[in-house]
Short mmCIF file of C-alpha atoms and ligand atoms in Angstrom, two decimals:
data_model
loop_
_atom_site.label_atom_id
_atom_site.label_comp_id
_atom_site.label_asym_id
_atom_site.label_seq_id
_atom_site.Cartn_x
_atom_site.Cartn_y
_atom_site.Cartn_z
CA MET A 527 -9.10 -18.40 -17.25
CA THR A 528 -5.48 -19.62 -17.28
CA VAL A 529 -3.19 -18.40 -14.59
CA PRO A 530 0.54 -18.14 -15.27
CA PRO A 531 2.76 -19.92 -12.79
CA ILE A 532 4.11 -17.83 -9.99
CA PRO A 533 7.69 -17.15 -10.94
CA GLY A 534 10.23 -18.72 -8.66
CA SER A 535 7.88 -20.58 -6.37
CA GLY A 536 6.63 -23.47 -8.47
CA ARG A 537 3.08 -22.59 -7.51
CA SER A 538 0.19 -21.64 -9.64
CA GLY A 539 -2.95 -19.65 -9.08
CA ALA A 540 -3.44 -16.25 -7.54
CA HIS A 541 -5.88 -17.73 -5.14
CA ASN A 542 -3.68 -20.52 -3.86
CA ALA A 543 -1.13 -20.41 -1.12
CA PRO A 544 0.39 -23.84 -0.61
CA LEU A 545 3.08 -24.10 2.00
CA ARG A 546 6.62 -23.34 0.97
CA GLY A 547 9.43 -25.87 0.77
CA ALA A 548 10.75 -27.84 3.68
CA ALA A 549 13.77 -25.83 4.84
CA PRO A 550 12.71 -23.89 7.95
CA GLU A 551 13.78 -20.28 7.75
CA ARG A 552 15.28 -18.49 10.68
CA LEU A 553 15.50 -14.74 10.83
CA SER A 554 17.92 -13.41 13.39
CA ALA A 555 19.04 -10.01 14.60
CA PRO A 556 22.74 -9.25 15.13
CA ASP A 557 23.99 -9.59 18.71
CA ALA A 558 23.68 -6.52 20.92
CA GLY A 559 26.55 -4.11 20.50
CA ILE A 560 27.52 -5.35 17.03
CA ALA A 561 26.76 -2.96 14.19
CA ALA A 562 24.44 -4.47 11.61
CA PRO A 563 25.50 -4.29 7.94
CA TRP A 564 22.45 -2.12 7.24
CA ASP A 565 23.38 0.44 9.94
CA THR A 566 25.18 2.51 7.28
CA TRP A 567 22.06 4.70 7.07
CA ARG A 568 23.16 6.33 10.31
CA SER A 569 25.85 8.34 8.54
CA ARG A 570 23.36 9.71 5.98
CA GLU A 571 20.91 12.57 6.27
CA ALA A 572 17.60 11.23 7.62
CA LEU A 573 14.65 13.46 6.74
CA GLN A 574 11.24 13.39 8.44
CA GLN A 575 12.41 11.72 11.67
CA PRO A 576 10.78 12.51 15.03
CA HIS A 577 12.78 14.62 17.46
CA TYR A 578 12.72 12.32 20.49
CA PRO A 579 13.52 14.18 23.70
CA ASP A 580 15.15 11.11 25.29
CA ARG A 581 17.63 9.17 23.13
CA ASP A 582 18.20 6.51 25.81
CA ALA A 583 14.52 5.64 25.67
CA VAL A 584 14.85 5.10 21.90
CA GLU A 585 17.78 2.73 22.54
CA ASP A 586 15.73 0.78 25.08
CA VAL A 587 12.80 0.38 22.72
CA THR A 588 14.86 -0.68 19.72
CA THR A 589 16.68 -3.24 21.90
CA VAL A 590 13.31 -4.78 22.72
CA LEU A 591 12.19 -4.60 19.06
CA ARG A 592 15.29 -6.43 17.89
CA ARG A 593 14.24 -9.38 20.07
CA GLN A 594 10.68 -9.58 18.76
CA PRO A 595 9.66 -12.26 16.28
CA PRO A 596 9.54 -11.15 12.65
CA LEU A 597 6.13 -9.98 11.41
CA VAL A 598 6.61 -11.36 7.90
CA PHE A 599 8.85 -14.13 6.58
CA ALA A 600 11.54 -14.26 3.95
CA GLY A 601 9.69 -16.84 1.83
CA GLU A 602 6.57 -14.66 1.65
CA VAL A 603 8.66 -11.63 0.75
CA ASP A 604 10.36 -13.61 -2.04
CA ASP A 605 6.96 -14.71 -3.39
CA LEU A 606 5.73 -11.13 -3.49
CA ARG A 607 8.89 -10.02 -5.29
CA ALA A 608 8.23 -12.66 -7.93
CA TRP A 609 4.61 -11.55 -8.26
CA LEU A 610 5.66 -7.93 -8.69
CA GLY A 611 8.04 -9.08 -11.40
CA ALA A 612 5.08 -10.74 -13.11
CA ALA A 613 3.11 -7.48 -12.86
CA GLY A 614 6.02 -5.61 -14.43
CA ARG A 615 5.88 -7.95 -17.43
CA GLY A 616 2.09 -7.70 -17.75
CA ASP A 617 1.38 -11.16 -16.31
CA ALA A 618 -0.35 -9.86 -13.17
CA PHE A 619 -1.92 -6.62 -11.91
CA VAL A 620 -1.22 -5.01 -8.52
CA LEU A 621 -3.90 -3.64 -6.24
CA THR A 622 -2.51 -1.71 -3.26
CA GLY A 623 -5.00 -0.07 -0.93
CA GLY A 624 -5.55 1.08 2.60
CA ASP A 625 -5.47 4.07 4.88
CA CYS A 626 -3.29 7.09 4.45
CA ALA A 627 -2.54 6.63 8.14
CA GLU A 628 -3.72 3.66 10.17
CA THR A 629 -4.55 4.51 13.77
CA PHE A 630 -4.21 2.39 16.90
CA ALA A 631 -7.84 3.15 17.78
CA GLU A 632 -9.08 1.70 14.50
CA ALA A 633 -6.97 -1.47 14.53
CA THR A 634 -10.11 -3.32 15.56
CA ALA A 635 -11.64 -6.48 14.10
CA ASP A 636 -14.59 -4.56 12.60
CA HIS A 637 -12.58 -1.88 10.82
CA LEU A 638 -10.00 -4.37 9.59
CA ARG A 639 -12.63 -6.80 8.36
CA LEU A 640 -14.34 -4.13 6.26
CA LYS A 641 -11.03 -2.96 4.82
CA ILE A 642 -9.97 -6.50 3.92
CA GLN A 643 -13.42 -7.17 2.47
CA THR A 644 -13.15 -4.04 0.31
CA LEU A 645 -9.75 -5.09 -1.05
CA LEU A 646 -10.99 -8.61 -1.82
CA GLN A 647 -14.09 -7.26 -3.56
CA MET A 648 -12.03 -4.91 -5.69
CA ALA A 649 -9.61 -7.70 -6.51
CA VAL A 650 -12.33 -9.96 -7.90
CA VAL A 651 -13.57 -7.23 -10.24
CA LEU A 652 -10.03 -6.38 -11.36
CA THR A 653 -9.15 -10.04 -11.89
CA TYR A 654 -12.07 -10.32 -14.27
CA GLY A 655 -11.25 -7.05 -16.03
CA ALA A 656 -7.58 -7.82 -16.47
CA SER A 657 -7.97 -11.58 -17.02
CA LEU A 658 -4.87 -11.73 -14.85
CA PRO A 659 -4.03 -12.64 -11.27
CA VAL A 660 -4.35 -9.61 -9.01
CA VAL A 661 -1.58 -9.14 -6.46
CA LYS A 662 -3.28 -7.86 -3.32
CA ILE A 663 -1.29 -5.55 -1.05
CA GLY A 664 -2.71 -3.62 1.90
CA ARG A 665 -1.47 -0.31 3.20
CA ILE A 666 -2.01 -2.16 6.42
CA ALA A 667 -0.32 -3.65 9.50
CA GLY A 668 2.35 -0.96 9.78
CA GLN A 669 1.15 2.21 8.02
CA TYR A 670 1.38 4.30 11.18
CA ALA A 671 3.95 7.01 10.40
CA LYS A 672 3.53 10.10 8.22
CA PRO A 673 5.91 12.56 6.59
CA ARG A 674 4.68 16.13 7.07
CA SER A 675 5.27 19.29 5.07
CA ALA A 676 5.74 21.33 8.27
CA ASP A 677 7.45 20.34 11.52
CA MET A 678 5.06 22.46 13.58
CA GLU A 679 1.33 23.11 13.49
CA THR A 680 -0.37 26.31 14.67
CA ARG A 681 -4.00 26.49 15.80
CA ASP A 682 -5.53 29.64 17.30
CA GLY A 683 -2.10 31.07 18.04
CA VAL A 684 -0.80 27.87 19.70
CA THR A 685 2.15 26.13 17.99
CA LEU A 686 2.93 22.45 18.66
CA PRO A 687 4.84 19.67 16.86
CA SER A 688 2.90 18.26 13.89
CA TYR A 689 1.11 14.93 14.21
CA ARG A 690 3.38 12.34 12.54
CA GLY A 691 1.22 9.25 12.88
CA ASP A 692 0.29 7.08 15.85
CA ALA A 693 3.73 5.47 15.73
CA VAL A 694 5.21 8.83 16.76
CA ASN A 695 2.76 10.99 18.70
CA SER A 696 -0.93 11.52 19.36
CA TYR A 697 -3.35 13.41 17.12
CA GLU A 698 -4.82 15.30 20.06
CA PHE A 699 -3.70 18.95 20.00
CA THR A 700 -2.04 19.28 23.43
CA PRO A 701 1.64 19.79 24.24
CA GLN A 702 1.85 16.43 26.04
CA ALA A 703 0.16 14.48 23.24
CA ARG A 704 2.38 15.88 20.52
CA ILE A 705 5.73 14.99 22.14
CA PRO A 706 7.22 12.08 20.14
CA ASP A 707 7.24 8.98 22.34
CA PRO A 708 9.45 6.02 21.34
CA ALA A 709 7.28 3.60 23.36
CA ARG A 710 4.80 4.02 20.49
CA LEU A 711 7.16 2.02 18.27
CA LEU A 712 6.43 -1.02 20.42
CA GLU A 713 2.71 -0.32 20.22
CA LEU A 714 3.10 -0.12 16.45
CA TYR A 715 4.76 -3.54 16.46
CA HIS A 716 1.97 -5.10 18.53
CA HIS A 717 -0.83 -3.57 16.45
CA ALA A 718 0.87 -4.68 13.24
CA SER A 719 1.22 -8.14 14.71
CA SER A 720 -2.44 -8.50 15.71
CA THR A 721 -3.54 -7.03 12.37
CA LEU A 722 -1.45 -9.56 10.46
CA ASN A 723 -2.90 -12.31 12.59
CA LEU A 724 -6.40 -11.25 11.60
CA ILE A 725 -5.42 -10.93 7.94
CA ARG A 726 -4.00 -14.45 7.97
CA ALA A 727 -7.16 -15.76 9.63
CA PHE A 728 -9.51 -14.02 7.20
CA THR A 729 -7.58 -14.84 4.04
CA LYS A 730 -6.93 -18.48 4.92
CA GLY A 731 -10.13 -19.26 6.78
CA GLY A 732 -12.81 -19.19 4.07
CA TYR A 733 -13.67 -15.49 4.25
CA ALA A 734 -11.95 -14.90 0.89
CA ASP A 735 -13.99 -17.56 -0.92
CA LEU A 736 -14.60 -16.28 -4.43
CA ARG A 737 -18.31 -17.11 -4.26
CA LEU A 738 -18.74 -15.13 -1.05
CA VAL A 739 -16.82 -12.11 -2.34
CA HIS A 740 -18.80 -12.24 -5.57
CA HIS A 741 -22.03 -12.28 -3.56
CA TRP A 742 -20.97 -9.06 -1.79
CA ASN A 743 -20.26 -7.43 -5.15
CA ARG A 744 -23.73 -8.30 -6.43
CA GLY A 745 -25.12 -6.44 -3.42
CA PHE A 746 -23.16 -3.37 -4.50
CA THR A 747 -24.56 -3.29 -8.04
CA GLN A 748 -28.11 -3.72 -6.77
CA ASN A 749 -27.87 -0.19 -5.37
CA PRO A 750 -29.54 2.01 -8.07
CA ALA A 751 -26.62 4.48 -7.92
CA TYR A 752 -24.35 1.79 -9.33
CA ALA A 753 -26.76 0.20 -11.81
CA LYS A 754 -24.42 1.13 -14.66
CA TYR A 755 -22.01 -1.55 -13.45
CA GLU A 756 -24.67 -4.24 -13.48
CA SER A 757 -23.76 -5.62 -16.89
CA LEU A 758 -20.13 -6.15 -15.88
CA ALA A 759 -21.26 -7.69 -12.60
CA GLU A 760 -23.60 -9.94 -14.57
CA GLU A 761 -20.71 -11.05 -16.80
CA ILE A 762 -18.68 -11.90 -13.72
CA HIS A 763 -21.65 -13.77 -12.35
CA ARG A 764 -21.88 -15.85 -15.50
CA ALA A 765 -18.15 -16.53 -15.39
CA VAL A 766 -18.46 -17.79 -11.80
CA LYS A 767 -21.44 -19.94 -12.79
CA PHE A 768 -19.48 -21.30 -15.73
CA MET A 769 -16.55 -22.18 -13.48
CA GLU A 770 -18.92 -23.96 -11.13
CA ALA A 771 -20.54 -25.90 -13.98
CA ALA A 772 -17.17 -26.83 -15.42
CA GLY A 773 -16.15 -28.27 -12.06
CA ALA A 774 -13.69 -25.58 -10.89
CA ASN A 775 -12.35 -26.52 -7.51
CA PHE A 776 -13.69 -23.68 -5.39
CA GLU A 777 -12.46 -25.39 -2.23
CA ALA A 778 -8.91 -24.91 -3.48
CA MET A 779 -9.62 -21.23 -4.11
CA ARG A 780 -10.82 -20.41 -0.63
CA GLU A 781 -7.47 -18.91 0.29
CA VAL A 782 -5.77 -15.78 -1.00
CA ASP A 783 -2.49 -14.03 -0.30
CA LEU A 784 -2.89 -10.51 1.03
CA TYR A 785 0.49 -8.86 1.52
CA SER A 786 1.30 -6.00 3.89
CA SER A 787 3.01 -2.72 3.01
CA HIS A 788 3.78 0.66 4.49
CA GLU A 789 5.98 3.67 3.98
CA ALA A 790 9.35 2.82 5.51
CA LEU A 791 9.71 6.17 7.22
CA LEU A 792 10.88 5.67 10.79
CA LEU A 793 14.42 4.45 10.41
CA GLU A 794 14.92 3.30 14.01
CA TYR A 795 11.92 1.00 13.69
CA GLU A 796 12.66 -0.27 10.18
CA SER A 797 16.25 -0.91 11.08
CA ALA A 798 15.36 -2.73 14.34
CA MET A 799 12.95 -4.97 12.41
CA THR A 800 15.60 -6.03 9.91
CA ARG A 801 16.92 -9.58 10.27
CA ILE A 802 19.36 -11.94 8.60
CA ASP A 803 17.74 -14.92 6.86
CA SER A 804 19.62 -18.05 7.88
CA ARG A 805 19.06 -19.78 4.53
CA SER A 806 20.48 -17.09 2.27
CA GLY A 807 22.44 -14.87 4.66
CA ASP A 808 20.51 -11.91 3.21
CA ALA A 809 18.90 -9.10 5.20
CA TYR A 810 15.10 -8.80 5.16
CA ASN A 811 13.01 -6.02 6.65
CA THR A 812 10.47 -8.12 8.55
CA SER A 813 8.11 -5.23 9.40
CA GLY A 814 6.14 -5.73 6.16
CA HIS A 815 6.34 -7.50 2.83
CA PHE A 816 6.58 -4.40 0.63
CA LEU A 817 8.15 -1.14 1.80
CA TRP A 818 8.03 2.12 -0.05
CA ILE A 819 9.96 5.36 0.15
CA GLY A 820 7.88 8.51 0.00
CA GLU A 821 8.15 11.50 -2.29
CA ARG A 822 9.80 13.54 0.47
CA THR A 823 12.49 11.03 1.51
CA ARG A 824 13.71 9.58 -1.79
CA ASP A 825 16.94 11.58 -1.93
CA LEU A 826 19.58 9.37 -3.58
CA GLU A 827 22.16 10.10 -0.89
CA GLY A 828 19.68 10.01 1.99
CA ALA A 829 19.28 7.53 4.81
CA HIS A 830 16.04 5.95 3.56
CA ILE A 831 17.52 4.82 0.25
CA GLU A 832 20.65 3.65 2.06
CA LEU A 833 18.69 1.39 4.44
CA LEU A 834 16.35 -0.10 1.85
CA ALA A 835 19.15 -0.67 -0.67
CA ARG A 836 20.44 -3.26 1.81
CA VAL A 837 17.37 -5.44 2.27
CA ARG A 838 15.89 -8.06 -0.06
CA ASN A 839 12.26 -6.91 0.12
CA PRO A 840 10.59 -5.55 -2.97
CA ILE A 841 10.84 -1.76 -2.70
CA GLY A 842 8.58 1.00 -3.98
CA VAL A 843 9.45 4.63 -4.56
CA LYS A 844 6.92 7.41 -5.03
CA LEU A 845 7.63 9.59 -8.06
CA GLY A 846 6.06 13.03 -8.04
CA PRO A 847 5.61 15.46 -10.96
CA THR A 848 9.08 17.00 -10.67
CA THR A 849 10.96 13.70 -11.00
CA SER A 850 13.77 14.00 -13.53
CA VAL A 851 15.05 11.22 -15.75
CA SER A 852 18.39 11.29 -13.96
CA GLN A 853 16.75 10.98 -10.53
CA MET A 854 14.70 8.06 -11.77
CA LEU A 855 17.72 6.30 -13.25
CA GLY A 856 19.67 7.06 -10.06
CA LEU A 857 16.99 5.22 -8.07
CA VAL A 858 17.27 2.21 -10.38
CA GLU A 859 21.04 2.23 -9.93
CA ARG A 860 20.81 2.52 -6.13
CA LEU A 861 17.94 0.09 -5.52
CA ASN A 862 18.12 -2.38 -8.38
CA PRO A 863 21.62 -2.24 -9.89
CA ASP A 864 21.45 -5.83 -11.14
CA GLY A 865 18.05 -5.44 -12.76
CA GLU A 866 16.17 -8.06 -10.77
CA GLU A 867 12.51 -8.42 -11.76
CA GLY A 868 10.05 -7.33 -9.08
CA ARG A 869 12.65 -5.66 -6.91
CA LEU A 870 11.70 -2.09 -7.79
CA THR A 871 8.25 -0.59 -8.20
CA PHE A 872 7.76 3.05 -9.12
CA ILE A 873 4.54 4.49 -7.76
CA THR A 874 3.81 7.57 -9.84
CA ARG A 875 1.77 10.37 -8.22
CA MET A 876 1.95 13.16 -10.71
CA GLY A 877 -1.51 14.76 -10.66
CA ALA A 878 -4.19 14.24 -13.30
CA ASP A 879 -3.17 17.39 -15.17
CA LYS A 880 0.50 16.41 -15.39
CA ILE A 881 0.80 12.67 -15.79
CA ARG A 882 0.30 12.63 -19.57
CA ASP A 883 3.28 14.99 -19.99
CA VAL A 884 5.57 13.91 -17.18
CA LEU A 885 5.32 10.12 -17.27
CA PRO A 886 6.14 9.23 -20.93
CA PRO A 887 9.74 10.56 -20.91
CA LEU A 888 10.41 8.58 -17.70
CA LEU A 889 8.99 5.43 -19.28
CA GLU A 890 11.08 5.93 -22.41
CA ALA A 891 14.25 6.38 -20.36
CA SER A 892 13.40 3.28 -18.34
CA VAL A 893 12.97 1.23 -21.52
CA ALA A 894 16.31 2.52 -22.82
CA ASP A 895 17.96 1.64 -19.49
CA GLY A 896 16.64 -1.92 -19.82
CA ARG A 897 16.47 -2.85 -16.13
CA PRO A 898 12.94 -3.98 -15.25
CA VAL A 899 10.64 -1.70 -13.30
CA THR A 900 7.08 -2.37 -12.18
CA TRP A 901 5.03 0.78 -12.74
CA THR A 902 1.98 1.52 -10.61
CA THR A 903 -0.14 4.63 -10.22
CA ASP A 904 -1.07 6.44 -7.02
CA PRO A 905 -3.82 8.73 -8.34
CA MET A 906 -4.47 10.24 -4.91
CA HIS A 907 -1.52 12.35 -3.79
CA GLY A 908 -1.21 14.60 -6.83
CA ASN A 909 -4.88 15.54 -6.64
CA THR A 910 -5.49 16.85 -3.15
CA ILE A 911 -7.58 20.04 -2.86
CA THR A 912 -9.45 22.01 -0.19
CA SER A 913 -13.24 21.96 -0.41
CA SER A 914 -15.32 25.13 -0.20
CA THR A 915 -16.31 23.86 3.25
CA GLY A 916 -12.67 23.73 4.34
CA TYR A 917 -11.91 20.00 4.13
CA LYS A 918 -8.81 18.43 2.60
CA THR A 919 -10.39 16.34 -0.15
CA ARG A 920 -10.02 14.85 -3.63
CA ARG A 921 -12.46 14.50 -6.52
CA PHE A 922 -13.35 10.98 -7.59
CA GLU A 923 -13.43 12.07 -11.24
CA THR A 924 -9.95 13.65 -11.04
CA ILE A 925 -8.57 10.51 -9.41
CA MET A 926 -10.00 8.43 -12.27
CA ASP A 927 -8.57 10.90 -14.78
CA GLU A 928 -5.08 10.30 -13.41
CA VAL A 929 -5.63 6.53 -13.69
CA ARG A 930 -6.67 7.01 -17.33
CA GLY A 931 -3.62 9.22 -17.93
CA PHE A 932 -1.44 6.47 -16.50
CA PHE A 933 -2.90 3.90 -18.91
CA GLU A 934 -2.57 6.32 -21.83
CA ALA A 935 1.08 7.08 -21.06
CA HIS A 936 1.91 3.37 -21.02
CA GLU A 937 -0.05 2.81 -24.20
CA ASP A 938 1.89 5.61 -25.93
CA VAL A 939 5.28 4.28 -24.93
CA GLY A 940 4.43 0.58 -25.17
CA THR A 941 5.11 -0.20 -21.52
CA VAL A 942 3.04 -2.06 -18.93
CA PRO A 943 0.64 -0.33 -16.52
CA GLY A 944 1.27 -2.68 -13.60
CA GLY A 945 -1.22 -1.64 -10.95
CA ILE A 946 -2.94 0.92 -8.77
CA HIS A 947 -2.10 2.22 -5.30
CA VAL A 948 -4.95 3.98 -3.51
CA GLU A 949 -6.04 5.33 -0.14
CA LEU A 950 -9.28 3.70 0.95
CA THR A 951 -11.26 2.43 3.89
CA GLY A 952 -14.01 -0.16 4.20
CA ASP A 953 -16.08 2.30 6.20
CA ASP A 954 -18.83 4.56 4.98
CA VAL A 955 -16.89 7.79 5.46
CA THR A 956 -17.35 11.03 3.49
CA GLU A 957 -13.87 12.28 2.61
CA ILE A 958 -13.73 12.30 -1.20
CA VAL A 959 -16.21 14.22 -3.33
CA GLY A 960 -17.92 12.90 -6.46
CA GLY A 961 -18.59 9.38 -7.61
CA SER A 962 -22.02 8.04 -8.53
CA GLU A 963 -23.45 8.99 -5.16
CA GLU A 964 -22.38 12.55 -5.92
CA LEU A 965 -20.99 13.41 -2.55
CA ASP A 966 -20.60 17.20 -2.46
CA ASP A 967 -18.63 19.71 -0.39
CA GLU A 968 -21.43 19.92 2.18
CA GLY A 969 -21.64 16.13 2.41
CA LEU A 970 -18.02 15.97 3.60
CA ARG A 971 -19.23 17.12 7.02
CA ARG A 972 -21.18 13.91 7.64
CA ARG A 973 -18.37 11.44 8.33
CA TYR A 974 -14.98 13.03 7.76
CA GLU A 975 -12.78 10.80 9.93
CA THR A 976 -9.30 10.58 8.44
CA VAL A 977 -6.42 11.96 10.51
CA VAL A 978 -4.32 12.80 7.45
CA ASP A 979 -5.43 12.29 3.82
CA PRO A 980 -8.97 11.69 2.47
CA ARG A 981 -9.83 8.10 1.52
CA LEU A 982 -12.20 6.46 -0.91
CA ASN A 983 -15.05 4.96 1.08
CA HIS A 984 -16.26 1.40 0.55
CA GLN A 985 -18.62 2.24 -2.32
CA GLN A 986 -16.21 4.61 -4.04
CA SER A 987 -13.52 1.93 -3.85
CA LEU A 988 -15.76 -0.59 -5.60
CA GLU A 989 -16.79 1.98 -8.17
CA MET A 990 -13.12 2.60 -8.92
CA ALA A 991 -12.54 -1.15 -9.30
CA PHE A 992 -15.36 -1.41 -11.85
CA GLN A 993 -14.02 1.55 -13.82
CA VAL A 994 -10.43 0.27 -13.77
CA ALA A 995 -11.72 -3.16 -14.84
CA GLU A 996 -13.26 -1.50 -17.91
CA LEU A 997 -9.94 0.20 -18.68
CA LEU A 998 -8.07 -3.07 -18.31
CA ARG A 999 -10.46 -4.84 -20.65
CA ARG A 1000 -9.71 -2.34 -23.34
CA ASN A 1001 -5.99 -2.59 -22.71
C1 PEP B 331 1.26 8.67 1.30
O1 PEP B 331 1.33 7.67 0.54
O2 PEP B 331 0.43 8.77 2.21
C2 PEP B 331 2.19 9.80 1.06
C3 PEP B 331 2.54 10.64 2.01
O3 PEP B 331 2.59 9.86 -0.22
P1 PEP B 331 3.70 10.74 -0.94
O4 PEP B 331 5.03 10.33 -0.36
O5 PEP B 331 3.56 10.29 -2.37
O6 PEP B 331 3.36 12.17 -0.74
MN1 MN B 332 -1.56 9.96 2.12
#
């Protein structure tokens, strides 16, 4: 398997992460009292922001945040941008996965380990299927804030502010718990920091060793429910054996890069985490490597676009089924006017029944525009339903149908399906129906644990990876 060089970094190999060049980077915040160049978002309309009762407390917290060390570094962010450029050209494939909403309570070593393990297992299967490096991105270490369709929630005649993620308020349905508390932004920072520490330890400390991850995957296919994936697993096994026999340097492949991402929703936090890189003079959002703008906050004139237009990070934008060609081109113009590869990723979330109609005209217009875009599919958010037992759920088969529709649309237009973006957990939860274990509406009761959207459990995530690997092989 040959691996194309990582653009811009002089490195090669998806599995390798040599140290970057000698110049030490310094990321600094502007001095107190001086407006930052990215503060222009403050004069734009900011949707989906918490209504904090005490503005002075917000000031105090953001002053502290501005003094905290960056969570991610400019060099890493630049590497990811280059990788996303490669995925846009068809030289890599992106796997983004993690919770709809991380919670402070579940930012524990056990939960994180299983989530990281799941992503690594999926990545090995996809790498084989695509014969390409897989760019691994977690919805992790910062995915703590949620946009909501309603500001208020009513239960049994009681109306309180909606839960907006642990970064804003508490899930518990009491008046006190639901008041937005800016001190939670600091908690968010510290949880993101300890999560990133664990990710760095796991991915650089031998836990990501291909042979180990492959061994876990063999365990998965030994379960009779997943026997149909055994032949693909066997092929991977032979490939690993072949590499071993041919003298592949497994020691050098013990490390992987796992990047962090989240929806850049809370503008006070995202803005306070933005720093100037001393080497380039450019602004970087140091709260995560990849930031995306959600379907509800992607207004061209809005504050979210204004803030992210001013940082160097690779940016994603969710595109729902009503996205027009002019909105899409407006986003390219606002976020990637110079047409830099890897800068802009569109994450389509159209719904399985719409993607085959809605996506092709957008792809055609993007080709005609000529500026590069990396296209990925979120097959989750357009396919949410309520089960007969009253749970917010999704069907595994419908999710896979949207993924297939995504591949078909790209095939029709001659563009590159660059990756998948999914909500998953490493735990054995029961939130999504279907899959080979045939979880049904009744089964949802067993372990329905998500605080917002339903996630693929560990087994369903691996099953998806095997199915996507088959699609990639045909591609
Ligand atoms: C999400 O990714 O959890 C989300 C809210 O997505 P969207 O903005 O596409 O609805
Ligand atoms: Mn979600």
